Amino acid sequence: MLIRKKPDIRSSEITPAVTYRNRRKWIGAAAVVAVASMIPMSRMFRDAPQARAAMKLGPLLKSNFSTSEERTPYDAVTTYNNFYEFGFDKDDPVRNAHTLRTRPWTVLVDGEVKKQRTFDIDQLLKLAPLEERVYRLRCVEAWSMVVPWVGYPLSALIRQVEPTGNAKFVEFTTLHDPQQMPGQRVPLLDWPYKEGLRLDEAMHPLTLLTLGLYGETLPNQNGAPVRIVVPWKYGFKSPKSIVRVRLTEKQPKTTWNETAPNEYGFYSNVNPTLDHPWSQARERRIGEFLKRNTLMFNGYAAEIGELYAGMDLRKFF
Ligand SMILES: Nc1nc2c(c(=O)[nH]1)N[C@H]1C(S)=C(S)[C@@H](COP(=O)(O)O)O[C@H]1N2
Ligand SMILES: [Mo]
């Protein structure tokens, strides 16, 4: 009853135990909220599909970091999403995210910096040359996609504010507005969604401040108007619709790590040898039938391996 198969996703999804648990929590809590506020559930979570309101971006630089693997079709990238602010099922975000207002939009960059600044979305679009970066995205649910993102290295933004010598980590915060994000009316997660990176991870040229995909501005369900993409980590380390980037001295608290610390470590580098606790050894590329082996660091080991030299990856998972 609770598991609906998408006709365009061929192989059946194995939903891990934690997902069942969360799904029950979500549906239970959503029912309570819907009854309490007299909003029909159908209205809360099943609004009309969103029109494609994207703006073309360009010209786009090509990048040596792009994979030449086959791209996951636009329709799959934009209809099979995780964005709990807009519902639990993969097809909820595309239906519900039209309530997100992406303009005006600002991102505060503060904390351990010499020049704290608020950037408007139009400033962000012009801050550095836009690149197309075709990256693999690997979710802990053991599926993956190949997405032509548009953006530039996050380091370009961080350099603008001049980190102090105390800055060791970066914290990202998603918009918190239950009016626009119906999922935030349900206490499934400790809203707003927060993620974090070590400063050297954040400054690595692979880490992308992402403003678009497939040559256009981001659809709401993919984290409009601005998100982070960290391709060697599990997908949840790539926070969507961010409003704040804070440099910190101490390791920031992150949403999934706080929710289930044994399952979601702070680092969460893609690692086929470490269970989550369910196996991460194999993955299903969306649109494909047979599973493939998952690669260490999602296949980006040559680029980023030195970030973790000498670290015990079983301890710092
Ligand atoms: N704010 C926010 N960011 C989020 C999520 C979320 O629920 N809320 N889900 C994460 C997860 S689990 C994944 S796999 C990716 C999915 O990104 P995509 O829908 O663009 O493929 O977004 C990540 N960023
Ligand atoms: Mo994910």
CSV table of C-alpha atoms and ligand atoms in Angstrom, one decimal:
chain,number,residue,atom,x,y,z
A,1,MET,CA,0.0,0.0,0.0
A,2,LEU,CA,2.7,2.4,0.9
A,3,ILE,CA,5.1,1.4,-1.8
A,4,ARG,CA,4.2,2.6,-5.2
A,5,LYS,CA,6.3,1.5,-8.1
A,6,LYS,CA,7.1,4.1,-10.7
A,7,PRO,CA,6.5,2.8,-14.2
A,8,ASP,CA,9.6,4.4,-15.6
A,9,ILE,CA,11.8,3.0,-12.9
A,10,ARG,CA,12.2,-0.6,-14.0
A,11,SER,CA,14.0,-2.6,-11.3
A,12,SER,CA,12.2,-2.7,-7.9
A,13,GLU,CA,13.6,-0.5,-5.2
A,14,ILE,CA,14.8,-2.3,-2.1
A,15,THR,CA,13.6,0.1,0.7
A,16,PRO,CA,15.9,-0.2,3.7
A,17,ALA,CA,14.5,-0.7,7.2
A,18,VAL,CA,15.2,2.9,8.2
A,19,THR,CA,13.1,4.1,5.3
A,20,TYR,CA,10.1,2.1,6.4
A,21,ARG,CA,10.5,3.4,9.9
A,22,ASN,CA,10.7,7.0,8.7
A,23,ARG,CA,8.0,6.5,6.2
A,24,ARG,CA,5.6,5.4,8.9
A,25,LYS,CA,6.6,8.3,11.1
A,26,TRP,CA,6.1,10.7,8.2
A,27,ILE,CA,2.7,9.4,7.2
A,28,GLY,CA,1.6,9.3,10.8
A,29,ALA,CA,2.7,12.8,11.5
A,30,ALA,CA,1.4,14.1,8.2
A,31,ALA,CA,-2.1,12.7,9.0
A,32,VAL,CA,-2.0,14.4,12.4
A,33,VAL,CA,-1.0,17.7,10.9
A,34,ALA,CA,-3.6,17.4,8.1
A,35,VAL,CA,-6.4,16.5,10.5
A,36,ALA,CA,-5.4,19.2,13.1
A,37,SER,CA,-5.3,21.9,10.4
A,38,MET,CA,-8.3,20.5,8.4
A,39,ILE,CA,-6.2,20.4,5.2
A,40,PRO,CA,-7.0,17.4,3.2
A,41,MET,CA,-3.9,15.2,2.8
A,42,SER,CA,-4.5,15.1,-0.9
A,43,ARG,CA,-4.1,18.9,-1.0
A,44,MET,CA,-1.0,18.9,1.3
A,45,PHE,CA,1.0,16.4,-0.7
A,46,ARG,CA,-0.6,16.0,-4.1
A,47,ASP,CA,-0.6,19.4,-5.7
A,48,ALA,CA,-0.6,19.9,-9.4
A,49,PRO,CA,2.7,19.2,-11.3
A,50,GLN,CA,5.0,22.0,-11.7
A,51,ALA,CA,5.5,23.9,-14.9
A,52,ARG,CA,9.1,24.0,-16.3
A,53,ALA,CA,10.0,27.5,-15.5
A,54,ALA,CA,13.7,27.3,-16.1
A,55,MET,CA,16.0,30.0,-17.5
A,56,LYS,CA,18.7,29.1,-19.9
A,57,LEU,CA,22.3,29.5,-18.5
A,58,GLY,CA,25.4,30.2,-20.5
A,59,PRO,CA,27.8,30.3,-22.1
A,60,LEU,CA,29.1,27.3,-20.1
A,61,LEU,CA,32.7,26.2,-19.8
A,62,LYS,CA,33.5,22.5,-20.2
A,63,SER,CA,35.3,20.8,-17.3
A,64,ASN,CA,37.9,18.0,-17.2
A,65,PHE,CA,36.1,16.8,-14.1
A,66,SER,CA,33.1,15.7,-16.2
A,67,THR,CA,32.4,12.1,-16.7
A,68,SER,CA,31.6,10.9,-20.3
A,69,GLU,CA,29.2,8.3,-19.0
A,70,GLU,CA,25.7,8.4,-20.3
A,71,ARG,CA,23.6,11.1,-18.7
A,72,THR,CA,20.4,10.3,-16.8
A,73,PRO,CA,17.5,11.8,-18.8
A,74,TYR,CA,16.2,15.2,-17.7
A,75,ASP,CA,12.8,13.7,-16.9
A,76,ALA,CA,14.3,11.2,-14.4
A,77,VAL,CA,16.7,13.8,-12.8
A,78,THR,CA,13.8,16.1,-12.2
A,79,THR,CA,11.0,13.6,-11.2
A,80,TYR,CA,12.9,11.1,-9.0
A,81,ASN,CA,14.1,13.3,-6.1
A,82,ASN,CA,14.9,13.3,-2.4
A,83,PHE,CA,13.8,16.6,-0.9
A,84,TYR,CA,11.9,15.9,2.3
A,85,GLU,CA,10.8,19.5,2.7
A,86,PHE,CA,8.4,18.6,-0.1
A,87,GLY,CA,7.4,15.0,0.9
A,88,PHE,CA,8.7,11.6,1.4
A,89,ASP,CA,8.2,9.8,-1.9
A,90,LYS,CA,10.5,10.2,-4.9
A,91,ASP,CA,7.7,11.8,-6.9
A,92,ASP,CA,6.6,14.2,-4.2
A,93,PRO,CA,9.1,17.0,-4.8
A,94,VAL,CA,8.2,17.5,-8.4
A,95,ARG,CA,4.6,17.8,-7.4
A,96,ASN,CA,4.9,19.9,-4.4
A,97,ALA,CA,8.0,22.2,-4.8
A,98,HIS,CA,6.1,24.8,-6.9
A,99,THR,CA,5.3,26.5,-3.6
A,100,LEU,CA,9.0,27.4,-3.1
A,101,ARG,CA,9.7,31.1,-4.1
A,102,THR,CA,13.2,31.3,-5.4
A,103,ARG,CA,13.3,35.0,-6.0
A,104,PRO,CA,14.3,37.2,-4.3
A,105,TRP,CA,16.8,34.9,-2.7
A,106,THR,CA,19.9,35.6,-0.7
A,107,VAL,CA,22.8,33.5,0.8
A,108,LEU,CA,24.5,34.8,3.9
A,109,VAL,CA,28.2,33.8,4.2
A,110,ASP,CA,29.4,34.4,7.7
A,111,GLY,CA,31.1,32.9,10.8
A,112,GLU,CA,34.9,32.7,10.8
A,113,VAL,CA,35.4,35.2,8.0
A,114,LYS,CA,36.9,38.6,7.7
A,115,LYS,CA,34.3,40.0,5.3
A,116,GLN,CA,30.9,38.6,6.1
A,117,ARG,CA,28.5,39.1,3.1
A,118,THR,CA,25.1,38.5,1.8
A,119,PHE,CA,24.9,37.5,-1.8
A,120,ASP,CA,21.8,37.9,-3.9
A,121,ILE,CA,21.0,35.1,-6.3
A,122,ASP,CA,21.8,37.3,-9.3
A,123,GLN,CA,25.3,38.1,-7.8
A,124,LEU,CA,25.9,34.4,-7.3
A,125,LEU,CA,25.0,33.7,-11.0
A,126,LYS,CA,27.8,36.2,-12.0
A,127,LEU,CA,30.4,35.5,-9.3
A,128,ALA,CA,32.5,33.1,-11.4
A,129,PRO,CA,32.3,31.6,-14.9
A,130,LEU,CA,29.6,29.0,-15.1
A,131,GLU,CA,30.8,25.5,-15.9
A,132,GLU,CA,29.0,22.3,-16.9
A,133,ARG,CA,30.0,19.5,-14.6
A,134,VAL,CA,28.7,16.0,-15.4
A,135,TYR,CA,28.9,14.2,-12.1
A,136,ARG,CA,27.8,10.8,-10.8
A,137,LEU,CA,25.4,11.2,-7.8
A,138,ARG,CA,25.2,8.2,-5.5
A,139,CYS,CA,22.5,8.0,-2.9
A,140,VAL,CA,22.7,5.8,0.2
A,141,GLU,CA,19.5,4.1,-1.0
A,142,ALA,CA,21.9,2.4,-3.5
A,143,TRP,CA,20.8,4.1,-6.7
A,144,SER,CA,22.8,6.6,-8.8
A,145,MET,CA,22.4,9.1,-11.6
A,146,VAL,CA,24.6,11.1,-13.9
A,147,VAL,CA,23.7,14.7,-13.9
A,148,PRO,CA,25.1,17.6,-16.0
A,149,TRP,CA,25.1,20.3,-13.2
A,150,VAL,CA,25.9,24.0,-13.9
A,151,GLY,CA,27.9,25.9,-11.4
A,152,TYR,CA,31.4,26.8,-10.3
A,153,PRO,CA,33.7,25.7,-7.4
A,154,LEU,CA,32.4,26.6,-4.0
A,155,SER,CA,35.9,27.9,-3.3
A,156,ALA,CA,35.1,30.9,-5.4
A,157,LEU,CA,32.4,32.0,-3.0
A,158,ILE,CA,34.4,31.2,0.1
A,159,ARG,CA,37.4,33.2,-1.1
A,160,GLN,CA,35.2,36.3,-1.4
A,161,VAL,CA,34.7,36.4,2.4
A,162,GLU,CA,38.3,35.7,3.4
A,163,PRO,CA,38.2,32.9,6.0
A,164,THR,CA,40.0,33.6,9.3
A,165,GLY,CA,42.7,31.3,10.6
A,166,ASN,CA,40.1,29.7,12.9
A,167,ALA,CA,37.9,28.4,10.0
A,168,LYS,CA,38.1,24.6,9.9
A,169,PHE,CA,34.6,23.6,8.7
A,170,VAL,CA,31.7,24.9,6.7
A,171,GLU,CA,28.0,24.6,7.6
A,172,PHE,CA,25.2,24.8,5.1
A,173,THR,CA,21.6,25.6,6.0
A,174,THR,CA,18.5,25.1,3.8
A,175,LEU,CA,15.7,27.7,3.9
A,176,HIS,CA,13.3,27.2,6.9
A,177,ASP,CA,9.8,28.3,5.9
A,178,PRO,CA,7.0,25.8,6.6
A,179,GLN,CA,4.7,28.0,4.5
A,180,GLN,CA,6.7,27.3,1.4
A,181,MET,CA,8.0,23.9,2.5
A,182,PRO,CA,5.1,21.7,3.6
A,183,GLY,CA,7.4,18.9,4.8
A,184,GLN,CA,8.7,21.3,7.5
A,185,ARG,CA,5.2,21.2,9.1
A,186,VAL,CA,6.0,17.6,10.0
A,187,PRO,CA,8.7,16.9,12.6
A,188,LEU,CA,10.3,14.1,10.6
A,189,LEU,CA,13.7,15.9,10.7
A,190,ASP,CA,15.0,18.7,12.9
A,191,TRP,CA,14.4,21.5,10.4
A,192,PRO,CA,16.0,23.3,8.8
A,193,TYR,CA,18.2,20.7,6.9
A,194,LYS,CA,21.8,21.3,7.7
A,195,GLU,CA,25.0,19.8,6.2
A,196,GLY,CA,28.7,20.4,6.7
A,197,LEU,CA,32.1,19.8,5.2
A,198,ARG,CA,35.7,20.1,6.4
A,199,LEU,CA,37.1,23.4,5.0
A,200,ASP,CA,39.5,21.5,2.7
A,201,GLU,CA,36.6,19.4,1.3
A,202,ALA,CA,34.6,22.6,0.7
A,203,MET,CA,37.6,24.3,-1.0
A,204,HIS,CA,38.3,21.2,-3.2
A,205,PRO,CA,37.7,22.1,-6.9
A,206,LEU,CA,35.2,19.2,-7.3
A,207,THR,CA,32.9,20.7,-4.7
A,208,LEU,CA,30.3,22.7,-6.8
A,209,LEU,CA,28.2,25.6,-5.9
A,210,THR,CA,25.3,24.6,-8.1
A,211,LEU,CA,22.9,26.9,-9.9
A,212,GLY,CA,21.6,24.7,-12.7
A,213,LEU,CA,21.3,21.4,-14.5
A,214,TYR,CA,21.0,20.5,-18.2
A,215,GLY,CA,22.0,24.1,-19.1
A,216,GLU,CA,19.1,25.7,-17.2
A,217,THR,CA,18.5,27.1,-13.8
A,218,LEU,CA,17.7,24.4,-11.2
A,219,PRO,CA,14.1,23.1,-11.0
A,220,ASN,CA,12.7,23.7,-7.5
A,221,GLN,CA,12.7,20.0,-6.8
A,222,ASN,CA,16.4,19.8,-7.4
A,223,GLY,CA,17.2,22.5,-4.9
A,224,ALA,CA,16.6,25.9,-6.6
A,225,PRO,CA,17.9,28.4,-6.7
A,226,VAL,CA,21.3,27.3,-5.3
A,227,ARG,CA,22.6,24.1,-3.8
A,228,ILE,CA,25.8,22.2,-3.1
A,229,VAL,CA,27.0,19.1,-4.9
A,230,VAL,CA,29.8,17.0,-3.5
A,231,PRO,CA,30.2,14.1,-5.9
A,232,TRP,CA,32.4,11.7,-3.9
A,233,LYS,CA,30.0,11.7,-1.0
A,234,TYR,CA,26.5,10.2,-0.6
A,235,GLY,CA,23.7,12.4,-2.0
A,236,PHE,CA,22.5,13.7,1.3
A,237,LYS,CA,25.8,15.6,1.8
A,238,SER,CA,24.6,17.9,-1.1
A,239,PRO,CA,22.1,20.3,0.6
A,240,LYS,CA,19.4,22.0,-1.5
A,241,SER,CA,18.0,25.5,-1.5
A,242,ILE,CA,20.6,26.9,0.8
A,243,VAL,CA,20.4,30.3,2.5
A,244,ARG,CA,23.5,30.3,4.7
A,245,VAL,CA,27.1,29.2,4.4
A,246,ARG,CA,28.8,29.5,7.8
A,247,LEU,CA,32.5,28.9,8.4
A,248,THR,CA,33.2,27.4,11.8
A,249,GLU,CA,36.0,26.3,14.1
A,250,LYS,CA,34.2,23.2,15.4
A,251,GLN,CA,32.6,20.5,13.3
A,252,PRO,CA,29.0,21.5,12.7
A,253,LYS,CA,26.0,19.4,13.6
A,254,THR,CA,24.4,17.9,10.6
A,255,THR,CA,20.7,16.8,10.2
A,256,TRP,CA,21.2,13.2,9.3
A,257,ASN,CA,24.1,12.6,11.6
A,258,GLU,CA,21.9,14.0,14.5
A,259,THR,CA,19.0,11.9,13.4
A,260,ALA,CA,20.8,8.5,13.1
A,261,PRO,CA,24.5,8.9,14.1
A,262,ASN,CA,25.3,5.2,13.6
A,263,GLU,CA,24.1,5.3,10.0
A,264,TYR,CA,25.1,8.7,8.8
A,265,GLY,CA,28.6,9.8,9.6
A,266,PHE,CA,29.8,13.3,9.2
A,267,TYR,CA,32.1,12.4,6.3
A,268,SER,CA,29.8,10.0,4.5
A,269,ASN,CA,32.3,9.4,1.6
A,270,VAL,CA,31.0,6.8,-0.8
A,271,ASN,CA,32.6,3.6,0.4
A,272,PRO,CA,31.5,0.2,-1.0
A,273,THR,CA,33.4,-1.6,1.7
A,274,LEU,CA,31.4,-0.1,4.6
A,275,ASP,CA,27.8,-1.0,5.2
A,276,HIS,CA,25.3,1.7,6.1
A,277,PRO,CA,24.3,-0.6,7.8
A,278,TRP,CA,22.8,-2.0,4.6
A,279,SER,CA,25.3,-2.9,1.9
A,280,GLN,CA,26.7,-0.1,-0.2
A,281,ALA,CA,28.7,-2.5,-2.5
A,282,ARG,CA,26.4,-2.2,-5.4
A,283,GLU,CA,24.1,0.4,-6.9
A,284,ARG,CA,21.4,0.7,-9.6
A,285,ARG,CA,21.9,3.5,-12.1
A,286,ILE,CA,18.4,5.0,-12.6
A,287,GLY,CA,17.0,3.7,-15.9
A,288,GLU,CA,19.2,0.6,-15.9
A,289,PHE,CA,18.2,-2.9,-14.9
A,290,LEU,CA,21.3,-4.6,-13.7
A,291,LYS,CA,23.2,-3.3,-10.7
A,292,ARG,CA,26.8,-2.2,-10.9
A,293,ASN,CA,29.6,-2.2,-8.4
A,294,THR,CA,30.0,1.0,-6.4
A,295,LEU,CA,33.4,2.6,-6.7
A,296,MET,CA,35.4,4.0,-3.8
A,297,PHE,CA,34.7,7.7,-3.4
A,298,ASN,CA,32.1,7.2,-6.1
A,299,GLY,CA,34.9,6.9,-8.7
A,300,TYR,CA,36.6,10.2,-7.7
A,301,ALA,CA,39.5,8.6,-5.6
A,302,ALA,CA,42.2,9.9,-7.9
A,303,GLU,CA,41.0,13.5,-7.5
A,304,ILE,CA,40.3,13.6,-3.8
A,305,GLY,CA,42.0,10.6,-2.2
A,306,GLU,CA,44.7,12.8,-0.6
A,307,LEU,CA,42.1,14.6,1.5
A,308,TYR,CA,41.8,11.5,3.7
A,309,ALA,CA,45.4,10.2,3.7
A,310,GLY,CA,46.2,8.5,7.0
A,311,MET,CA,42.6,8.6,8.2
A,312,ASP,CA,40.8,5.5,9.5
A,313,LEU,CA,37.8,5.5,7.2
A,314,ARG,CA,35.9,3.0,9.3
A,315,LYS,CA,36.1,5.4,12.2
A,316,PHE,CA,35.6,8.6,10.3
A,317,PHE,CA,32.7,7.2,8.1
B,1,LIG,N1,17.4,20.4,1.9
B,1,LIG,C1,17.6,19.2,1.5
B,1,LIG,N2,18.6,18.8,0.7
B,1,LIG,C2,18.8,17.5,0.3
B,1,LIG,C3,17.8,16.6,0.6
B,1,LIG,C4,16.7,16.9,1.4
B,1,LIG,O1,15.8,16.1,1.8
B,1,LIG,N3,16.6,18.2,1.8
B,1,LIG,N4,18.0,15.2,0.2
B,1,LIG,C5,19.4,14.9,-0.1
B,1,LIG,C6,19.5,13.5,-0.7
B,1,LIG,S1,19.2,12.2,0.3
B,1,LIG,C7,19.9,13.4,-2.1
B,1,LIG,S2,20.1,11.8,-2.7
B,1,LIG,C8,20.0,14.5,-3.0
B,1,LIG,C9,19.1,14.3,-4.2
B,1,LIG,O2,19.3,15.4,-5.1
B,1,LIG,P1,18.5,15.4,-6.5
B,1,LIG,O3,17.0,15.3,-6.1
B,1,LIG,O4,18.8,16.7,-7.1
B,1,LIG,O5,18.9,14.2,-7.3
B,1,LIG,O6,19.7,15.8,-2.3
B,1,LIG,C10,20.1,15.9,-1.0
B,1,LIG,N5,19.8,17.3,-0.5
B,2,MO,MO,20.2,10.4,-0.8
